[in-house]
Structure formats: C-alpha cells, structure tokens
Amino acid sequence: MSDFTDGFWPLYVAIISVVSILACGWLLWAAGKAKVNVQPAGDNTTGHVWDENLRELNNPLPLWWMWLFIITVVFALIYLVVFPGLGSFPGLLKWSTRGEHQQDVTRLRDQVAPIYAAFSAQPVEALARDPAALAIGERLFMNNCAQCHGSDARGSKSYPNLTNGNSAWLGERTAEHIVQTITNGRTGMMPPMGAAVGGDPEISELANYVLSLSGSPYNEVKAFSGKARFAVCAACHGVGGKGNKALGAPNLTDDYWLHGWGEAAIANIVKNGKTNVMPAQAPKLSAEQIHVVAAYVLSLSGNNAPAAPAAPAVSPGAATPAAAPASRTP
Ligand code: HEC
Ligand code: HEC
C-alpha cells in the first residue's frame, strides 16, 4: 500500500486511473461506431492520398488487435482489484513489496535459526576452531566491524588491531571480554594530565621516559628527569608501564601504539587526554550473532605472540608527525 500523506491524493490517483481505463474502452467503442466519409468511387477508400498514389482504405481493425485491446483493458481492471494500485486500496490479495520482503526475512531467519542454535550451544572458544562458524563470523565482521577495525581486523589509529596478542589488548583477550565489548561497546578514557605533569618541557621529559619503556629511540637525559613524573601515570598504567586491563589502560612497554607513536603523540595524549568510544553493537546484532562474531575475533590470533603492527596513521588531524608511524615493527 502506498504511503500517501493525506486522503486527497489516493482519491485523485484512483480517479485518474479508472477514468483513463474507461476512456480507452470508450475510444475503442466510439471509433468502431464512427461514420467515415467513404468516397462515392465505391472502392472503400477515404479519399486521402499521399505520395501521389498511396490511398487510405476504410478497413475495420484486425480482430486480433481488437481483442488485444479489450484484453488489456480487462487486465488493467482486474489488476487494480487484486493488487495495490488504486490509490490507497491495498488490493484483494493484500500483496506488497514490503510484505514480500518481510516474508523473505522470516523465511531466511527460520532457515538459519537451527544453525545459530547449534552454535549457541557451544562455547565461543570451541566455535573459534569451527570453520563453518568462522565463515559466518567473518561475514558478520565484514558487515559490522570492518568499517572501524579494518577488513583484516588490523585496525588503524585509535581503532584497535584485533589480531594482536593479549599483552597489547586494552582488556583481556578472552571470549568474555570480546562478547561483552561487542554487546555493550566500551569507552576508553584517559583524563588530560598536563596540569599534573607541568609545562611542555616536563611533558617532553615524561614522553621520553615513556618511549624508553618500549625500547624506542629516546633522549636519555630527558628520560632520566621524566622518570619521577611517571608516578602520576602509574596509578593506571602500572609502575613499570605494563598497563592495567581492568582499567583499560594500555601497556606502554610494547611496540603497539593505538593512538600513534612518538614523543608528539604521547605529549598530545598527556595534555589532552583521550576518550575513545566503541558503540554497543547489541541493537544491530542478536546475541547468537555476537557469539559467532566473537569466535571469529578470538580466532584471529591464537597465541600471545608479540603485537602485530597496526596500519599506519591515516587521520589528517593526527598529532603525530606524518613521518612517524602509528606503530613500529621491532
Ligand atoms: C564505530 C567504530 C567501531 C565499530 C563499528 C566496532 N568497533 Fe570495536 N572498537 C572500536 C573502538 C574505538 C575501540 C577501542 C575503545 C577503547 O579505546 O576503549 C574498540 C574496541 C574493540 C575491542 C576491544 C579491544 C581490546 O583491545 O580490548 C573489541 C574486541 C572489538 N572492538 C570488537 C569489535 C567487533 C567484533 C565489532 C563488530 C561486531 C566492532 N568492534 C565494531 C570501534 C568500533
Ligand atoms: C585514570 C587512568 C589513567 C591515567 C592516570 C593515565 N592514563 Fe594514559 N591511558 C589511560 C587509558 C584508559 C588509555 C587508553 C584510552 C583508550 O582506550 O583509547 C590511556 C592511553 C595512553 C596512551 C596511548 C597508548 C597507545 O597505545 O597509543 C599513552 C601514551 C598514555 N596513556 C600515557 C600516559 C601517561 C604518560 C600518563 C601520565 C601522565 C597517563 N597515561 C596517565 C588511562 C590513564
């Protein structure tokens, strides 16, 4: 049924449709009745001549053509009674494209329901070894996660690389954490710490100390002075900078830099803090689908291997100088 905004237009459309069809019928009937001025020559011509000798005959329409015309008119009338087309009249069959789509959706849901039921009966860890589940999980990932985490799940600046080993994750790389993150989303929050650290020189010293934790190139003199300032960071990132998964504070001693690598990137996050949000996916995905896509994510890195490098920073507003990659390979 069409979505007219008020009662006038359906009526307007319906009247035009019916009148046009009836007019077609009338035209056929009237044309058959009309008297043509047949010439006295008695040769059944109308007297119209073109190109010197092309004369118009007054023959009746061929019968097959007549019937085709009548059938078309009757078909149009039957169609308008059975299918939607007459203003907002839904038609006797109550057929609609929307209804047909809904039927398709229900049919497909019914088809996949037993498959998902079988998957739900197994723990995520077991599904992560089941090729059938992983094939579906990969589809779900491509449709719902790839726009942020990348089609290879390696993420980009501020979007975590999900193929990393556990030590580079914000939370524990467990089925529980993954299911929970997909279902409810998550918000990573580091407060701005500039005031607690001091001015730019102090922040630069601290940043060099942070770089020293991961064996990155750093200025030794600055790092030495910066060490004491790390005390305010240790509350979340741990005394040794190894991070705290319960707080979502990342490990600063590895080679994975979610928000960009280098002194400038670290100084920026210290000054401005960072609020990083993954929206909850529960409104879009059913619990069964989350179960399966979580298995796919869990399968992406089956060990605690060193962090895989992230895609280079692409954000134009990145605080990192263009030359510095978001992550370095060891
Ligand atoms: C709109 C972008 C967006 C979408 C869509 C999205 N994510 Fe995320 N995801 C993020 C961000 C940003 C974070 C990091 C949040 C933080 O810093 O705490 C994240 C974090 C995660 C984490 C936690 C990683 C860790 O280190 O602990 C997992 C697991 C995850 N996402 C999986 C998924 C899956 C699976 C999907 C699809 C069903 C998905 N995400 C869809 C943006 C997104
Ligand atoms: C209240 C807890 C908290 C404190 C205090 C804190 N951080 Fe953070 N920090 C976080 C969290 C949480 C994140 C991750 C944000 C996210 O999910 O994207 C983070 C991220 C970072 C990152 C980005 C890491 C990466 O992989 O890109 C750096 C660098 C960092 N913090 C340095 C510091 C320094 C230096 C200090 C001390 C001045 C500090 N943090 C203090 C919680 C904290």
mmCIF file of C-alpha atoms and ligand atoms in Angstrom, residues 140-141 144-149 158-162 168-172 177-178 181-182 186-189 248 258-259 276-279 281 284-285 293-294 297, ligand 1:
data_model
loop_
_atom_site.group_PDB
_atom_site.id
_atom_site.type_symbol
_atom_site.label_atom_id
_atom_site.label_comp_id
_atom_site.label_asym_id
_atom_site.label_seq_id
_atom_site.Cartn_x
_atom_site.Cartn_y
_atom_site.Cartn_z
ATOM 1 C CA LEU A 140 29.354 -10.598 10.281
ATOM 2 C CA PHE A 141 32.702 -8.946 10.927
ATOM 3 C CA ASN A 144 29.538 -4.725 11.153
ATOM 4 C CA CYS A 145 33.101 -4.231 12.340
ATOM 5 C CA ALA A 146 35.365 -3.761 9.319
ATOM 6 C CA GLN A 147 34.440 -0.104 8.870
ATOM 7 C CA CYS A 148 36.279 0.638 12.119
ATOM 8 C CA HIS A 149 38.649 -2.285 12.694
ATOM 9 C CA SER A 158 42.577 4.811 17.621
ATOM 10 C CA TYR A 159 40.806 1.665 16.333
ATOM 11 C CA PRO A 160 42.427 -1.357 17.967
ATOM 12 C CA ASN A 161 44.181 -4.060 15.994
ATOM 13 C CA LEU A 162 42.269 -7.220 16.953
ATOM 14 C CA ALA A 168 48.688 -5.364 23.530
ATOM 15 C CA TRP A 169 44.952 -5.516 24.167
ATOM 16 C CA LEU A 170 43.122 -2.939 26.262
ATOM 17 C CA GLY A 171 41.207 -5.705 28.040
ATOM 18 C CA GLU A 172 41.902 -9.434 28.410
ATOM 19 C CA HIS A 177 35.732 -9.602 27.200
ATOM 20 C CA ILE A 178 35.089 -9.801 23.453
ATOM 21 C CA THR A 181 32.707 -5.358 24.308
ATOM 22 C CA ILE A 182 30.618 -6.153 21.230
ATOM 23 C CA ARG A 186 33.258 0.348 25.532
ATOM 24 C CA THR A 187 34.649 3.759 26.387
ATOM 25 C CA GLY A 188 38.377 4.107 26.950
ATOM 26 C CA MET A 189 39.068 7.215 28.979
ATOM 27 C CA GLY A 248 41.625 -0.393 30.050
ATOM 28 C CA LEU A 258 46.899 2.668 19.461
ATOM 29 C CA HIS A 259 46.953 6.458 19.354
ATOM 30 C CA ASN A 276 37.764 6.566 22.712
ATOM 31 C CA VAL A 277 34.354 5.029 22.155
ATOM 32 C CA MET A 278 33.206 1.809 20.571
ATOM 33 C CA PRO A 279 29.392 1.910 20.209
ATOM 34 C CA GLN A 281 26.501 -3.476 18.740
ATOM 35 C CA LYS A 284 22.247 -4.329 15.467
ATOM 36 C CA LEU A 285 23.246 -7.918 16.235
ATOM 37 C CA VAL A 293 31.473 -12.969 15.515
ATOM 38 C CA ALA A 294 33.258 -13.123 18.905
ATOM 39 C CA VAL A 297 37.706 -12.346 16.596
HETATM 40 C C1 HEC B 1 32.259 2.770 15.183
HETATM 41 C C2 HEC B 1 33.516 2.068 15.227
HETATM 42 C C3 HEC B 1 33.518 0.642 15.735
HETATM 43 C C4 HEC B 1 32.744 -0.414 15.337
HETATM 44 C C5 HEC B 1 31.615 -0.435 14.319
HETATM 45 C C6 HEC B 1 33.220 -1.554 16.073
HETATM 46 N N1 HEC B 1 34.236 -1.195 16.902
HETATM 47 FE FE1 HEC B 1 35.243 -2.403 18.165
HETATM 48 N N2 HEC B 1 36.238 -0.809 18.924
HETATM 49 C C7 HEC B 1 36.157 0.474 18.441
HETATM 50 C C8 HEC B 1 36.995 1.340 19.250
HETATM 51 C C9 HEC B 1 37.196 2.830 19.043
HETATM 52 C C10 HEC B 1 37.553 0.519 20.251
HETATM 53 C C11 HEC B 1 38.506 0.961 21.357
HETATM 54 C C12 HEC B 1 37.713 1.507 22.510
HETATM 55 C C13 HEC B 1 38.642 1.921 23.626
HETATM 56 O O1 HEC B 1 39.614 2.628 23.343
HETATM 57 O O2 HEC B 1 38.374 1.503 24.751
HETATM 58 C C14 HEC B 1 37.058 -0.835 20.010
HETATM 59 C C15 HEC B 1 37.389 -1.928 20.789
HETATM 60 C C16 HEC B 1 37.063 -3.240 20.483
HETATM 61 C C17 HEC B 1 37.501 -4.402 21.201
HETATM 62 C C18 HEC B 1 38.389 -4.419 22.439
HETATM 63 C C19 HEC B 1 39.826 -4.499 22.042
HETATM 64 C C20 HEC B 1 40.772 -4.522 23.204
HETATM 65 O O3 HEC B 1 41.942 -4.239 22.968
HETATM 66 O O4 HEC B 1 40.353 -4.839 24.332
HETATM 67 C C21 HEC B 1 36.968 -5.495 20.565
HETATM 68 C C22 HEC B 1 37.153 -6.954 20.942
HETATM 69 C C23 HEC B 1 36.186 -5.007 19.467
HETATM 70 N N3 HEC B 1 36.263 -3.632 19.441
HETATM 71 C C24 HEC B 1 35.489 -5.801 18.580
HETATM 72 C C25 HEC B 1 34.556 -5.316 17.666
HETATM 73 C C26 HEC B 1 33.703 -6.144 16.866
HETATM 74 C C27 HEC B 1 33.730 -7.666 16.844
HETATM 75 C C28 HEC B 1 32.901 -5.319 16.153
HETATM 76 C C29 HEC B 1 31.765 -5.702 15.218
HETATM 77 C C30 HEC B 1 30.713 -6.501 15.757
HETATM 78 C C31 HEC B 1 33.289 -3.956 16.470
HETATM 79 N N4 HEC B 1 34.292 -3.999 17.393
HETATM 80 C C32 HEC B 1 32.706 -2.819 15.922
HETATM 81 C C33 HEC B 1 35.405 0.908 17.386
HETATM 82 C C34 HEC B 1 34.451 0.144 16.734
#
